[in-house]
Coordinates of C-alpha atoms in Angstrom, one line a residue:
Chain B
M1 CA 20.6 -8.5 15.4
K2 CA 23.5 -6.1 15.1
K3 CA 21.0 -3.2 14.8
K4 CA 19.1 -4.4 17.7
L5 CA 22.5 -4.2 19.8
I6 CA 23.2 -0.7 18.5
S7 CA 19.7 0.3 19.5
A8 CA 19.9 -1.2 23.0
A9 CA 23.4 0.5 23.3
A10 CA 21.9 3.8 22.4
V11 CA 19.2 3.4 25.0
I12 CA 21.6 2.4 27.7
F13 CA 23.8 5.3 26.7
W14 CA 20.9 7.8 27.3
I15 CA 20.1 6.3 30.6
A16 CA 23.6 6.6 31.8
V17 CA 23.7 10.2 30.8
W18 CA 20.3 10.7 32.8
Q19 CA 21.9 9.0 35.8
I20 CA 25.1 11.2 35.5
A21 CA 22.8 14.2 35.2
A22 CA 20.7 13.2 38.2
L23 CA 23.7 12.7 40.3
A24 CA 25.2 16.0 39.2
V25 CA 21.9 17.9 40.0
G26 CA 21.9 16.0 43.5
K27 CA 18.1 16.7 44.1
S28 CA 15.6 14.2 43.3
L29 CA 12.8 16.9 43.5
L30 CA 14.4 18.4 40.4
L31 CA 15.5 15.4 38.6
A32 CA 14.8 12.0 39.7
S33 CA 17.3 9.4 38.8
P34 CA 16.6 6.3 36.8
V35 CA 17.0 4.0 39.7
E36 CA 14.5 6.2 41.7
V37 CA 12.1 6.0 38.9
I38 CA 12.4 2.2 38.6
Q39 CA 12.0 1.8 42.3
R40 CA 8.9 4.0 42.4
L41 CA 7.5 2.2 39.4
A42 CA 8.0 -1.1 41.1
T43 CA 6.1 0.4 44.2
L44 CA 3.3 1.7 42.0
V45 CA 2.6 -1.7 40.0
Q46 CA 1.7 -3.2 43.3
E47 CA -1.2 -0.7 43.8
Q48 CA -4.7 -1.6 42.4
Q49 CA -5.1 2.2 41.6
F50 CA -2.1 2.1 39.2
W51 CA -3.7 -0.6 37.1
Q52 CA -7.2 1.0 37.2
S53 CA -5.6 4.3 36.1
I54 CA -4.0 2.4 33.2
L55 CA -7.0 0.9 32.1
Y56 CA -9.1 4.0 32.3
S57 CA -6.8 6.0 30.1
T58 CA -5.9 3.3 27.6
S59 CA -9.2 2.2 26.9
R60 CA -10.3 6.0 26.3
I61 CA -7.3 6.7 24.2
M62 CA -7.5 3.6 22.1
L63 CA -11.3 4.4 21.6
G64 CA -10.6 7.8 20.4
F65 CA -7.7 6.4 18.1
I66 CA -9.8 3.6 16.5
F67 CA -12.8 6.0 15.9
G68 CA -10.6 8.7 14.6
M69 CA -8.8 6.2 12.3
T70 CA -11.9 4.9 11.0
T71 CA -13.3 8.4 10.4
G72 CA -10.1 9.5 8.7
V73 CA -10.4 6.5 6.4
I74 CA -14.1 7.2 5.5
F75 CA -13.4 10.9 5.1
A76 CA -10.1 10.1 2.7
V77 CA -12.2 7.5 0.6
L78 CA -15.0 10.3 0.0
A79 CA -12.3 12.9 -0.8
G80 CA -10.5 10.5 -2.9
K81 CA -13.6 9.7 -4.9
F82 CA -15.4 12.9 -4.9
V83 CA -13.8 16.3 -5.5
F84 CA -16.6 17.8 -3.6
F85 CA -15.8 16.2 -0.4
E86 CA -12.0 16.9 -1.0
K87 CA -13.0 20.6 -1.0
L88 CA -15.4 20.3 1.7
F89 CA -13.0 18.5 4.2
A90 CA -9.8 20.6 3.2
P91 CA -10.5 23.5 5.6
L92 CA -11.8 21.3 8.5
I93 CA -8.6 19.0 8.3
A94 CA -6.5 21.9 8.0
A95 CA -8.1 23.8 11.0
V96 CA -8.1 20.6 13.3
K97 CA -4.3 20.0 12.4
A98 CA -3.5 23.7 13.4
V99 CA -5.4 24.2 16.5
P100 CA -3.3 23.5 19.9
V101 CA -4.4 20.5 21.8
A102 CA -4.9 22.8 24.8
S103 CA -7.3 25.0 23.0
F104 CA -9.5 21.9 22.0
T105 CA -9.2 20.5 25.5
I106 CA -10.5 23.7 27.1
L107 CA -13.2 24.0 24.5
A108 CA -14.2 20.2 24.6
L109 CA -14.6 20.6 28.4
I110 CA -17.7 22.8 27.8
W111 CA -19.1 20.1 25.6
V112 CA -18.3 16.9 27.3
T113 CA -17.4 15.6 30.7
S114 CA -13.7 15.3 31.7
A115 CA -14.3 11.4 31.5
Q116 CA -14.9 11.8 27.8
L117 CA -12.3 14.3 27.2
S118 CA -9.5 12.0 26.2
V119 CA -11.8 10.1 23.8
L120 CA -12.7 13.2 22.0
I121 CA -9.1 14.8 21.7
T122 CA -7.5 11.7 20.5
F123 CA -10.2 11.3 17.9
L124 CA -9.7 14.8 16.7
I125 CA -5.8 14.0 16.6
A126 CA -6.1 10.6 14.7
V127 CA -8.6 12.0 12.1
P128 CA -6.3 14.5 10.2
I129 CA -3.3 12.1 10.5
A130 CA -5.6 9.2 8.9
Y131 CA -7.3 11.3 6.5
S132 CA -3.9 12.8 5.0
N133 CA -2.1 9.6 4.8
I134 CA -4.8 7.6 3.0
F135 CA -5.8 10.5 0.9
E136 CA -2.2 10.5 -0.3
G137 CA -2.4 6.7 -0.9
I138 CA -5.5 7.1 -2.8
K139 CA -4.0 9.7 -5.0
A140 CA -1.2 7.6 -5.8
L141 CA -3.1 4.6 -6.8
D142 CA -1.7 3.4 -10.1
G143 CA -4.4 3.9 -12.6
K144 CA -2.7 1.5 -15.0
L145 CA -3.4 -1.4 -12.6
T146 CA -7.2 -0.5 -13.0
V147 CA -6.9 -0.9 -16.8
M148 CA -5.0 -4.0 -16.4
A149 CA -7.8 -5.2 -14.3
D150 CA -10.4 -4.1 -16.8
I151 CA -8.8 -6.1 -19.6
F152 CA -8.5 -9.3 -17.6
R153 CA -11.9 -8.7 -16.3
V154 CA -10.8 -9.1 -12.7
P155 CA -14.0 -9.3 -10.5
A156 CA -14.7 -6.2 -8.0
S157 CA -14.0 -8.0 -4.7
R158 CA -10.5 -9.2 -6.0
R159 CA -9.9 -5.9 -7.4
F160 CA -10.6 -4.2 -4.2
V161 CA -8.3 -6.4 -2.1
G162 CA -5.6 -7.1 -4.6
I163 CA -5.3 -3.6 -6.3
Y164 CA -6.8 -1.0 -4.1
L165 CA -6.3 -2.3 -0.5
S166 CA -2.7 -3.8 -1.3
Q167 CA -1.5 -0.3 -2.4
I168 CA -3.5 1.7 0.5
M169 CA -2.3 -0.6 3.4
P170 CA 1.3 0.9 3.6
Y171 CA -0.1 4.5 3.8
F172 CA -2.8 3.2 6.5
R173 CA 0.3 1.4 8.5
S174 CA 2.4 4.6 8.7
S175 CA -0.4 6.7 9.6
A176 CA -1.5 4.3 12.4
K177 CA 2.1 4.2 13.7
L178 CA 2.3 8.1 13.8
A179 CA -1.3 8.4 15.4
V180 CA -0.9 5.9 18.3
G181 CA 2.1 7.9 19.7
M182 CA 0.4 11.3 19.2
C183 CA -2.9 10.1 20.7
W184 CA -1.0 9.0 23.8
K185 CA 0.6 12.5 24.0
S186 CA -2.5 14.5 23.4
G187 CA -4.9 12.2 25.3
V188 CA -2.6 12.3 28.5
A189 CA -2.2 16.1 28.0
A190 CA -6.0 16.5 27.8
E191 CA -6.4 14.4 31.1
V192 CA -3.8 16.6 32.9
I193 CA -6.0 19.6 31.8
G194 CA -9.3 18.0 32.6
I195 CA -8.0 16.0 35.6
P196 CA -10.7 13.1 35.3
K197 CA -10.7 11.0 38.3
G198 CA -8.9 7.7 38.0
S199 CA -6.9 8.7 34.9
I200 CA -3.1 8.8 34.2
G201 CA -3.3 12.4 33.5
R202 CA -4.7 13.1 37.1
E203 CA -1.7 11.0 38.5
L204 CA 0.7 13.2 36.6
Y205 CA -1.2 16.3 37.7
N206 CA -1.0 15.2 41.4
S207 CA 2.7 14.4 41.0
K208 CA 3.2 18.0 40.0
V209 CA 1.0 19.4 42.8
Y210 CA 2.7 17.3 45.5
L211 CA 6.3 17.8 43.9
E212 CA 6.6 14.1 43.5
T213 CA 9.2 14.0 40.7
A214 CA 9.8 10.2 40.9
D215 CA 6.1 9.7 40.4
L216 CA 6.2 12.1 37.5
F217 CA 9.0 10.4 35.7
A218 CA 7.6 6.7 36.5
W219 CA 4.1 7.6 35.1
T220 CA 5.9 9.1 32.1
L221 CA 7.8 6.0 31.7
M222 CA 4.6 4.0 32.0
I223 CA 3.0 6.1 29.2
I224 CA 6.0 5.5 27.0
I225 CA 5.8 1.7 27.6
L226 CA 1.8 1.9 26.9
S227 CA 2.4 3.8 23.7
I228 CA 4.9 1.3 22.6
I229 CA 2.8 -1.8 23.3
T230 CA -0.3 -0.3 21.8
E231 CA 1.7 0.6 18.6
K232 CA 3.1 -2.7 18.3
L233 CA 0.1 -4.4 18.9
F234 CA -2.0 -2.4 16.4
L235 CA 0.9 -2.5 13.7
L236 CA 0.9 -6.4 14.3
I237 CA -2.7 -6.7 13.5
V238 CA -2.1 -4.3 10.3
D239 CA 0.9 -6.5 9.4
L240 CA -1.3 -9.8 9.7
I241 CA -3.8 -8.2 7.4
V242 CA -1.2 -7.2 5.0
R243 CA 0.4 -10.6 5.0
R244 CA -3.2 -11.9 4.1
I245 CA -3.6 -9.4 1.4
E246 CA -0.1 -10.1 -0.1
K247 CA -1.0 -13.8 -0.4
L248 CA -4.7 -13.0 -1.6
Chain T
M1 CA -15.4 -12.5 -35.1
P2 CA -11.8 -11.7 -36.1
L3 CA -10.1 -8.6 -34.6
K4 CA -10.3 -5.9 -37.2
A5 CA -8.9 -2.3 -37.3
E6 CA -10.3 0.1 -40.2
N7 CA -8.8 3.3 -41.0
I8 CA -7.4 4.0 -37.5
T9 CA -5.7 7.4 -37.1
K10 CA -4.3 8.5 -33.9
C11 CA -2.6 11.8 -33.0
F12 CA -0.8 13.3 -29.9
G13 CA -1.1 17.0 -30.4
E14 CA 0.5 17.8 -33.7
T15 CA 2.2 14.5 -34.0
T16 CA 0.2 11.8 -36.0
V17 CA 1.2 8.3 -34.6
L18 CA -1.2 6.2 -36.6
E19 CA -2.5 7.3 -40.1
D20 CA -5.4 5.4 -41.7
F21 CA -4.1 2.0 -40.3
S22 CA -6.4 -1.0 -41.5
H23 CA -5.9 -4.5 -40.9
E24 CA -7.9 -7.9 -40.3
F25 CA -5.8 -10.1 -37.8
A26 CA -5.9 -13.7 -38.5
D27 CA -7.8 -15.9 -36.0
G28 CA -5.7 -18.6 -34.3
A29 CA -2.3 -17.3 -35.6
V30 CA 0.4 -15.0 -34.5
T31 CA 0.7 -11.6 -36.0
V32 CA 3.9 -9.6 -35.4
I33 CA 3.9 -5.8 -35.3
M34 CA 7.5 -4.5 -35.9
G35 CA 8.7 -0.9 -36.3
A36 CA 11.1 1.5 -34.8
S37 CA 10.9 3.0 -31.5
G38 CA 8.1 5.6 -31.7
C39 CA 6.4 4.6 -34.7
G40 CA 3.3 3.8 -32.9
K41 CA 3.2 0.0 -32.1
S42 CA 2.3 0.3 -28.5
T43 CA -0.4 3.0 -29.4
L44 CA -1.7 0.7 -32.0
L45 CA -1.9 -2.3 -29.5
A46 CA -3.8 0.1 -27.0
V47 CA -6.2 1.2 -29.7
L48 CA -6.7 -2.5 -30.7
M49 CA -7.4 -3.6 -26.9
G50 CA -9.9 -0.7 -26.5
I51 CA -8.0 1.1 -23.8
M52 CA -7.1 4.2 -26.1
P53 CA -9.8 5.5 -28.3
P54 CA -8.6 6.3 -31.9
D55 CA -9.1 9.8 -33.3
S56 CA -11.0 8.2 -36.3
G57 CA -11.5 4.9 -37.4
T58 CA -13.0 1.7 -35.8
V59 CA -12.0 -1.5 -34.1
T60 CA -14.1 -4.7 -34.1
G61 CA -13.7 -8.0 -32.6
N62 CA -12.1 -6.8 -29.4
D63 CA -15.2 -7.3 -27.3
T64 CA -14.0 -10.8 -26.3
R65 CA -11.8 -12.1 -23.6
L66 CA -8.5 -10.2 -23.9
S67 CA -5.2 -11.0 -22.3
A68 CA -2.2 -8.9 -22.3
V69 CA 1.4 -8.0 -21.5
F70 CA 1.6 -4.4 -21.5
Q71 CA 4.3 -2.0 -22.2
E72 CA 4.9 -1.9 -18.5
D73 CA 4.6 -4.9 -16.1
R74 CA 1.5 -3.4 -14.6
L75 CA 1.8 -6.0 -11.5
C76 CA 0.8 -5.1 -8.0
E77 CA 4.1 -4.5 -6.0
N78 CA 2.8 -5.4 -2.7
L79 CA 1.4 -8.7 -3.7
T80 CA 3.4 -12.0 -4.0
V81 CA 4.1 -13.4 -7.4
L82 CA 1.5 -16.1 -6.9
S83 CA -1.1 -13.6 -5.7
N84 CA -0.3 -11.5 -8.9
I85 CA -1.3 -14.2 -11.1
R86 CA -4.3 -15.4 -8.8
L87 CA -5.6 -11.8 -9.1
V88 CA -6.4 -12.5 -12.7
L89 CA -6.9 -16.3 -12.6
G90 CA -8.9 -16.4 -9.2
K91 CA -8.5 -19.3 -6.7
K92 CA -9.3 -22.0 -9.2
A93 CA -5.7 -21.7 -10.3
G94 CA -4.1 -24.6 -8.3
R95 CA -0.9 -23.7 -6.4
E96 CA 0.9 -26.7 -7.6
M97 CA 0.2 -26.0 -11.2
L98 CA 1.1 -22.2 -10.7
I99 CA 4.5 -23.4 -9.1
S100 CA 5.2 -25.7 -12.0
E101 CA 4.5 -23.0 -14.5
L102 CA 6.6 -20.7 -12.7
A103 CA 9.5 -23.2 -13.0
E104 CA 9.0 -23.2 -16.7
V105 CA 10.0 -19.5 -16.9
G106 CA 12.8 -19.8 -14.4
L107 CA 10.8 -18.3 -11.4
E108 CA 11.2 -21.3 -9.2
G109 CA 11.4 -20.2 -5.7
C110 CA 9.8 -16.9 -6.2
A111 CA 6.0 -17.9 -5.7
E112 CA 5.8 -16.3 -2.3
K113 CA 8.0 -13.4 -3.0
P114 CA 6.3 -9.8 -3.1
V115 CA 6.7 -8.5 -6.6
R116 CA 8.6 -5.5 -5.1
E117 CA 11.6 -7.7 -4.3
L118 CA 12.0 -9.1 -7.9
S119 CA 14.4 -8.0 -10.5
G120 CA 13.1 -6.4 -13.7
G121 CA 13.6 -9.4 -15.8
M122 CA 11.7 -11.6 -13.2
K123 CA 8.6 -9.1 -13.1
R124 CA 8.5 -9.2 -16.8
R125 CA 8.2 -13.0 -16.8
T126 CA 5.6 -12.8 -14.0
A127 CA 3.5 -10.4 -16.2
L128 CA 4.0 -12.8 -19.2
L129 CA 3.1 -15.9 -17.2
R130 CA 0.0 -14.0 -15.9
A131 CA -1.2 -13.3 -19.5
L132 CA -0.4 -16.7 -20.7
L133 CA -2.2 -18.6 -18.0
A134 CA -5.4 -16.2 -18.2
E135 CA -8.4 -17.5 -20.4
Y136 CA -8.3 -15.4 -23.7
D137 CA -9.5 -15.2 -27.1
V138 CA -7.0 -12.7 -28.2
L139 CA -3.4 -12.2 -26.6
F140 CA -1.5 -8.8 -27.0
L141 CA 2.1 -9.0 -26.2
D142 CA 3.9 -5.8 -26.1
E143 CA 7.7 -6.4 -26.0
P144 CA 7.1 -9.2 -23.7
F145 CA 10.8 -10.5 -23.6
K146 CA 12.5 -7.0 -22.8
G147 CA 15.0 -7.1 -20.1
L148 CA 15.7 -10.8 -20.3
D149 CA 19.2 -12.2 -20.8
E150 CA 19.8 -14.3 -24.0
D151 CA 19.5 -17.6 -22.3
T152 CA 16.2 -16.9 -20.3
K153 CA 14.9 -15.0 -23.2
R154 CA 15.2 -18.2 -25.4
T155 CA 13.7 -20.4 -22.7
V156 CA 10.8 -18.0 -22.2
M157 CA 10.3 -17.6 -25.9
E158 CA 9.9 -21.3 -26.5
Y159 CA 7.5 -21.7 -23.6
T160 CA 5.5 -18.8 -25.0
K161 CA 5.3 -20.5 -28.5
R162 CA 4.2 -23.7 -27.0
M163 CA 1.5 -22.1 -24.9
T164 CA 0.2 -19.8 -27.6
E165 CA 0.0 -22.5 -30.3
G166 CA -3.2 -22.2 -32.3
K167 CA -4.3 -19.0 -30.5
T168 CA -4.7 -15.5 -31.8
V169 CA -1.8 -13.4 -30.6
I170 CA -0.7 -9.9 -31.4
L171 CA 3.0 -9.5 -30.9
V172 CA 4.8 -6.1 -30.7
T173 CA 8.5 -6.2 -31.0
H174 CA 11.6 -4.4 -32.6
D175 CA 13.6 -7.5 -32.7
R176 CA 13.8 -9.2 -35.8
E177 CA 14.9 -12.6 -34.4
E178 CA 11.8 -12.7 -32.2
A179 CA 9.6 -12.0 -35.2
E180 CA 11.1 -14.7 -37.2
F181 CA 10.9 -17.0 -34.1
F182 CA 7.1 -16.6 -33.8
G183 CA 6.6 -16.5 -37.7
G184 CA 3.0 -15.7 -38.7
E185 CA 2.1 -12.4 -40.5
L186 CA 4.4 -9.5 -40.3
I187 CA 3.2 -5.9 -40.3
E188 CA 6.1 -3.3 -40.3
L189 CA 5.0 0.2 -39.1
Q190 CA 6.9 3.2 -40.5
K191 CA 7.3 6.3 -38.4
N192 CA 5.4 9.2 -39.6
A193 CA 7.6 12.3 -40.5

């Protein structure tokens, strides 16, 4: 409770700093105040287009995230099991990690339509995050537990859930937590470059073109809220699975 | 077929830990292996269990149902106490029965706790209970009471003795009091120079 109060106080402090800075600047074109942003957001939520844009971007970013996490997990399992795959994936993962989102986005626009762009970009962001974390988890698996399971002749299904999955899930959880935020950032950045019709990225782009700073801030705030909601939702599902595993 | 070790030799680099060890372990009785630290007690147990191959010699009679308390607890830290035991016993182990057995070793109220939240002594008792409740023909106990305070140790030792009556048990310890409590045949290992 005390921790939550401290966190809330920290948020209020920074909002106050923002408000003071906006008042000091005195031009909402340069820096919209928190009050203006909230007012603009309150107007936007009444528009159908606002919710359509949210649905459009969220569905694509989450699709890329889920595909990316799944692929990352599969790659990590293969690499953890076979050195051949570890060596094979190493340069690919290193390259995907190092290449800037903007380069990928421009390149991807040649291959896919702008509507599919955020799916591809978030997929590319999620894969190395999931891969690196899960691979690390696999490498950290306690081999002595496998020997214990051999001695007690623990069946394969129970062994998989109780020994392997229970040890890997914390790594999966931390990778998912990191990847959700990164996917939102990169997915929206890709949309700003590709400007697909009906996306949050296009709204951000328009707010820049028409110098609607309050809109820019309102959409940014919405992206943060969406990122937090999707992260909490996904982690809730993961935690439910973890609790189920804990109780075997 | 009784557990039998014949001419077991095990070296780690230049150090010979076990040299030409032979013994036939009595069926349905406790055999205590004693010796100073580093004399090869745990190595012998690992060789007898078949998890460490000897450099020479043979072990027979270990291809049956085994149970063990290892040198380390070897518990799944992210699972609850109950789940750790059920991992080995399966779902057929009733919750009520397990909770009552947990109370026997002073772990009442710990059933739903993840093992990572337990103290060292509690983990040791969980590992011991898991081994005692498993179905086995031979039970290996490697310093099963280490880390327990005197009162708890006494309670747990009495429980262990009750649970292993008439069963084949190989107990490794460096504590003479423990050895005398369990009785049975005593093997004293000497440290190789």
